[in-house]
Amino acid sequence: MKIGVIGGGQLGRMMALAGTPLGMHFSFLDPAADACAQALGEHILGDYDDQEQLRRLADQVDLVTFEFESVPAETVAFLSQFVPVYPSAESLRIARDRWFEKSMFKDLGIPTPAFADIQSQADLDAAVASIGLPAVMKTRTLGYDGKGQKVLRKAEDVVGAFAELGSVPCILEGFVPFTGEVSLVAVRARDGETRFYPLVHNRHDSGVLALSIASTAHPLQALAEDYVGRVLKQLDYVGVLAFEFFEVDGGLKANEIAPRVHNSGHWTIEGAECSQFENHLRAVAGLPLGSTAKVGESAMLNFLGSVPEVSKVVAIEDCHLHHYGKAFKAGRKVGHATLRSKDMASLKARIAEVEALIQG
Ligand code: AMP
């Protein structure tokens, strides 16, 4: 089977690493000449709205999927004329826009911070008056890893904030005094069968994911599955979807969804029976889903900016290195390590070893 992927970064690369053993072949559309997935398939060089290159991609594959959600709606509509596209245009339309996303949570009865649509500084002033401070202002689209957002703590922070974020449509959210951040990665097949990975505890540094630890029998697992299940059903979703939550007052508040494989699911490559990448491909290709069960304790640490010396990373017991083959640049996700262990105490000791290398 031939799979087309919109985007040729590390997520596309890891998809191909999972799909190649299933006999799949990959083509990636990406405007970057050095897209790191090209080592694993054909690279079609083109912008995401380049109809000539989109047509070329559609002509050589059986279906198209995505490694990121910020794709123009017209791109999805154009591709859909020639080839099946998963997840659907509607799923991407909702997930790429924080206003549509949060409105869906509200409609489905999923708790989320108070939020308001902001189209002008006057809208922002009115929203601050009703939601209060502190609050978080975020661009409706194209924000990721803490980019395109600003925390408003005092009245002075509000002045000119709309222009500061580029005078583009935004939302204002109430600030959540969370005790933790967790995410649930789920997969839904074409026939509606749905499976969930264990809840993952995430630590973000400066808005960017640093560490994920897969949990065992988390008390909020069933609640999270209920919320995520509602969204998957609503969207008639096909593929992997990640849902990020704040843990607050012993419950969950929805932050955001990503309609794709997700950084907080990278641990599943070695830490679960069937990885998020393989399960995404199984789902979009109409194959039976694989088990989402965890095998032992597992954690993932991101390498931002550079990858520590390879010999030192792999010297750590049951540490699996993923080097994305990308040019090193401050703050850029260039690799990660998955750690495995039989028990949580030794897992934590191994996490400390990797963190020492990162700081090293
Ligand atoms: P996001 O891009 O929406 O995932 O936000 C990046 C990070 O900013 C989150 O992982 C949180 O650590 C923090 N954050 C986002 N929204 C809020 C909020 N409403 N209240 C408190 N912290 C937030």
XYZ file of C-alpha atoms and ligand atoms in Angstrom:
383
model
C 0.000 0.000 0.000
C 1.238 3.499 -0.851
C 0.700 6.217 1.765
C 0.977 9.946 1.076
C 1.855 12.153 4.021
C 1.376 15.912 4.153
C 4.511 17.034 5.975
C 7.917 15.382 5.993
C 9.218 16.037 9.499
C 10.003 13.616 12.301
C 6.376 12.486 12.679
C 6.236 11.452 9.022
C 9.621 9.799 9.404
C 8.476 7.757 12.418
C 5.262 6.834 10.586
C 7.348 5.405 7.751
C 9.607 3.572 10.206
C 6.459 1.887 11.566
C 4.739 1.283 8.223
C 7.650 -0.060 6.169
C 7.577 -3.464 7.964
C 3.851 -3.663 7.080
C 4.806 -3.453 3.401
C 3.804 0.192 3.056
C 5.592 2.750 0.885
C 5.646 6.469 1.608
C 5.625 9.781 -0.262
C 5.931 13.057 1.656
C 4.879 16.510 0.495
C 7.008 19.122 2.258
C 8.321 22.534 1.176
C 11.651 22.069 3.019
C 14.494 20.707 0.870
C 16.001 19.040 3.949
C 12.725 17.445 5.245
C 13.976 14.635 7.486
C 11.378 12.040 6.388
C 12.886 11.873 2.880
C 15.304 9.192 4.059
C 12.273 6.877 4.302
C 10.354 7.587 1.109
C 9.857 9.871 -1.880
C 10.034 13.575 -1.165
C 7.729 15.778 -3.223
C 9.038 19.287 -2.847
C 6.163 21.744 -2.752
C 4.061 24.080 -0.673
C 0.934 22.720 0.988
C -1.253 24.672 -1.455
C 0.732 23.780 -4.584
C -1.971 22.031 -6.633
C 0.466 20.612 -9.179
C 2.492 18.854 -6.465
C -0.641 17.827 -4.525
C -1.919 16.191 -7.721
C 1.428 14.435 -8.174
C 1.168 13.094 -4.625
C -2.458 11.966 -5.073
C -1.586 10.163 -8.323
C 1.059 7.977 -6.713
C -0.626 6.906 -3.444
C -3.657 4.924 -2.211
C -4.538 7.375 0.547
C -3.297 10.579 2.163
C -2.760 11.402 5.832
C -1.116 14.235 7.766
C 1.684 14.769 10.204
C 0.403 18.201 11.227
C -2.911 20.014 11.294
C -2.145 23.484 9.979
C -3.015 22.527 6.419
C -5.238 24.853 4.364
C -8.819 23.518 4.141
C -8.588 23.883 0.336
C -5.657 21.436 0.308
C -7.749 18.737 1.975
C -10.727 19.444 -0.317
C -8.492 19.342 -3.393
C -6.842 16.034 -2.418
C -10.199 14.460 -1.500
C -11.298 14.675 -5.153
C -8.655 12.118 -6.130
C -7.854 9.951 -3.124
C -9.228 9.065 0.357
C -7.952 11.448 3.044
C -7.794 10.564 6.773
C -8.555 12.158 9.161
C -11.375 14.032 7.426
C -11.434 17.633 6.279
C -13.962 18.352 9.052
C -11.687 16.886 11.764
C -8.834 19.122 10.611
C -11.084 22.194 10.337
C -12.103 21.834 13.981
C -8.744 20.788 15.417
C -6.690 23.509 13.731
C -8.762 26.357 15.201
C -8.863 26.825 18.970
C -12.278 28.532 18.842
C -13.958 25.665 16.951
C -12.137 23.149 19.138
C -13.185 24.689 22.458
C -16.754 25.274 21.208
C -16.950 21.545 20.380
C -15.733 20.636 23.902
C -18.456 22.851 25.351
C -21.152 21.362 23.093
C -20.091 17.843 24.129
C -20.157 18.671 27.856
C -16.370 18.362 28.252
C -15.053 20.790 30.914
C -12.682 23.429 29.499
C -11.488 26.827 30.794
C -13.804 29.820 30.219
C -13.023 31.149 26.731
C -13.963 33.967 24.370
C -13.431 34.792 20.698
C -11.179 37.834 20.152
C -11.266 39.751 16.867
C -10.088 43.135 18.153
C -8.548 44.891 21.170
C -12.097 45.911 22.198
C -13.147 42.231 22.219
C -10.094 41.478 24.378
C -10.919 44.232 26.876
C -14.508 42.925 27.157
C -13.338 39.303 27.545
C -10.850 40.246 30.285
C -13.673 42.035 32.108
C -15.774 38.856 32.114
C -13.129 36.077 32.398
C -10.760 37.981 34.704
C -6.979 37.802 35.139
C -4.739 35.890 34.937
C -5.747 34.617 31.523
C -4.033 33.174 28.472
C -4.422 34.706 25.024
C -3.727 32.404 22.072
C -3.949 32.787 18.302
C -6.868 30.698 16.994
C -4.693 28.966 14.390
C -1.029 28.123 13.764
C 0.057 28.185 17.429
C 2.200 25.317 18.743
C 4.741 24.600 21.493
C 3.702 27.742 23.386
C 4.147 29.946 20.275
C 1.376 32.407 19.399
C 0.325 32.859 23.017
C 0.743 35.285 25.889
C -0.127 35.023 29.562
C -1.938 38.161 30.768
C -1.332 38.619 34.493
C -2.086 42.284 35.152
C -4.036 45.118 33.490
C -0.867 46.498 31.788
C -0.342 43.159 29.981
C -3.719 43.575 28.274
C -2.857 46.934 26.692
C -1.884 46.375 23.032
C -1.892 42.574 23.445
C -4.071 42.056 20.344
C -1.480 43.848 18.158
C 1.352 42.019 19.948
C -0.050 38.665 18.809
C -0.236 39.979 15.234
C -3.811 41.404 15.118
C -5.111 37.981 14.066
C -8.178 36.119 15.419
C -7.434 34.857 18.933
C -9.129 33.327 21.925
C -8.816 34.317 25.560
C -8.852 31.476 28.092
C -9.100 31.574 31.843
C -5.778 30.604 33.472
C -6.028 27.083 34.926
C -4.177 26.563 38.226
C -3.422 22.976 37.242
C -1.671 20.401 39.410
C -0.498 18.461 36.366
C -0.788 18.054 32.618
C -1.819 14.746 31.081
C -2.587 13.559 27.581
C -4.508 10.655 26.158
C -3.557 9.233 22.773
C -6.393 7.339 21.101
C -6.909 5.581 17.802
C -10.158 5.032 15.914
C -10.514 2.673 12.976
C -12.625 3.209 9.863
C -15.299 0.877 11.356
C -15.444 2.924 14.587
C -13.405 0.562 16.785
C -11.586 2.739 19.325
C -8.569 2.055 21.554
C -6.817 4.210 24.111
C -3.232 4.262 25.354
C -2.608 4.813 29.082
C -2.754 8.438 30.262
C 0.616 10.146 30.097
C 1.970 12.736 32.558
C 3.661 15.567 30.681
C 6.158 18.175 31.807
C 6.542 21.227 29.594
C 9.533 23.567 29.819
C 8.800 27.037 28.386
C 5.666 25.659 26.668
C 7.567 22.801 24.972
C 7.148 19.152 25.959
C 10.228 17.959 27.864
C 9.213 14.697 29.562
C 6.326 12.212 29.256
C 5.769 9.351 31.697
C 3.157 6.700 30.883
C 0.941 5.987 33.867
C -0.369 2.701 35.257
C -4.049 2.515 36.237
C -4.402 6.318 36.453
C -7.542 7.222 38.450
C -8.638 9.611 35.666
C -8.149 7.114 32.799
C -11.858 6.237 32.494
C -12.942 9.885 32.601
C -10.361 10.854 29.960
C -11.489 7.958 27.732
C -15.087 9.123 28.079
C -14.186 12.697 26.972
C -11.926 11.606 24.130
C -14.469 9.026 22.974
C -17.107 11.761 22.663
C -14.838 13.797 20.377
C -13.844 10.816 18.227
C -17.479 9.883 17.708
C -18.564 13.452 17.009
C -15.906 13.804 14.305
C -16.379 10.237 12.982
C -12.623 10.309 13.358
C -10.190 7.937 11.636
C -6.583 7.668 12.830
C -4.660 8.684 15.943
C -5.763 11.719 17.935
C -4.065 13.165 21.016
C -6.016 15.044 23.669
C -4.212 17.287 26.190
C -5.826 17.940 29.567
C -5.102 19.946 32.687
C -5.466 18.042 35.968
C -7.316 20.306 38.348
C -9.408 19.731 41.510
C -9.138 15.966 41.026
C -10.755 16.212 37.560
C -9.818 17.145 34.009
C -10.154 20.315 31.948
C -9.652 20.055 28.198
C -6.794 22.057 26.748
C -6.480 20.987 23.119
C -6.579 18.152 20.609
C -4.074 17.255 17.920
C -5.543 15.323 14.953
C -2.373 13.292 14.434
C 0.340 11.277 16.078
C 1.723 13.263 18.985
C 4.975 13.905 20.813
C 3.452 12.631 24.085
C 2.875 9.285 22.323
C 6.463 8.694 21.166
C 7.102 6.399 24.156
C 4.729 3.869 22.537
C 7.383 2.902 19.946
C 9.174 0.772 22.516
C 6.813 1.134 25.490
C 3.557 -0.242 24.040
C 2.604 -3.426 22.249
C 1.721 -1.501 19.055
C 3.008 2.069 18.633
C 0.873 5.136 17.926
C 2.540 5.325 14.485
C 1.659 1.754 13.528
C -1.860 2.115 14.924
C -2.403 5.349 12.983
C -1.394 3.578 9.779
C -3.504 0.521 10.601
C -6.515 2.809 11.171
C -6.199 4.851 7.974
C -5.405 1.757 5.900
C -8.496 -0.108 7.165
C -6.443 -2.788 8.973
C -7.326 -4.240 12.403
C -5.969 -2.113 15.272
C -3.104 -3.298 17.466
C -2.966 -3.526 21.246
C -2.396 -0.227 23.089
C -1.208 -2.035 26.240
C 1.945 -0.783 27.936
C 4.868 -3.185 28.298
C 6.549 -2.307 31.599
C 7.148 1.266 32.742
C 8.049 3.801 30.098
C 9.044 7.443 29.653
C 10.165 9.776 26.877
C 12.537 12.728 27.005
C 12.819 15.234 24.163
C 16.154 16.434 22.844
C 15.798 20.118 21.982
C 18.492 21.933 20.000
C 20.970 19.046 19.959
C 21.279 15.330 20.664
C 23.720 14.333 23.430
C 26.649 12.094 22.488
C 25.107 8.920 21.042
C 27.452 6.526 22.897
C 26.464 8.073 26.229
C 22.704 7.921 25.522
C 22.703 4.281 24.473
C 24.976 3.348 27.400
C 21.992 3.941 29.709
C 20.174 0.675 30.447
C 17.078 0.114 28.247
C 17.381 3.552 26.659
C 16.309 3.824 23.011
C 17.600 6.764 21.002
C 15.660 8.398 18.165
C 17.814 10.834 16.221
C 15.669 12.636 13.641
C 18.563 13.544 11.328
C 17.640 17.236 11.483
C 20.091 20.155 11.600
C 20.687 21.233 15.203
C 19.122 24.604 16.050
C 18.285 26.127 19.446
C 14.894 24.937 20.717
C 14.234 22.619 17.734
C 12.996 19.070 18.380
C 15.893 17.022 16.988
C 15.438 13.703 18.764
C 14.091 11.879 21.779
C 14.879 8.923 23.995
C 12.466 6.289 25.242
C 13.310 4.702 28.571
C 11.958 1.363 29.655
C 12.076 -0.307 33.023
C 10.376 -2.976 35.111
C 9.542 -0.585 37.953
C 8.954 3.129 38.465
C 11.915 3.621 40.852
C 14.496 2.445 38.316
C 12.679 4.328 35.524
C 13.047 7.563 37.513
C 16.756 6.853 38.056
C 17.194 6.409 34.273
C 15.263 9.632 33.586
C 17.735 11.445 35.872
C 20.637 9.941 33.884
C 19.248 11.247 30.576
C 18.485 14.645 32.104
C 22.104 14.880 33.286
C 23.253 14.265 29.682
C 20.846 16.937 28.389
C 22.167 19.448 30.904
C 25.677 18.163 30.347
P -0.939 24.930 24.375
O -0.176 25.382 23.155
O -2.340 25.404 24.389
O -0.822 23.462 24.611
O -0.187 25.624 25.629
C 1.160 25.337 25.951
C 1.330 25.253 27.457
O 0.966 26.495 28.072
C 0.431 24.221 28.119
O 0.983 22.931 28.050
C 0.362 24.766 29.547
O 1.550 24.442 30.262
C 0.306 26.261 29.327
N -1.111 26.724 29.227
C -1.851 26.763 28.097
N -3.097 27.182 28.350
C -3.181 27.412 29.663
C -4.234 27.845 30.552
N -5.453 28.173 30.091
N -3.941 27.938 31.882
C -2.713 27.631 32.356
N -1.682 27.229 31.579
C -1.897 27.114 30.246
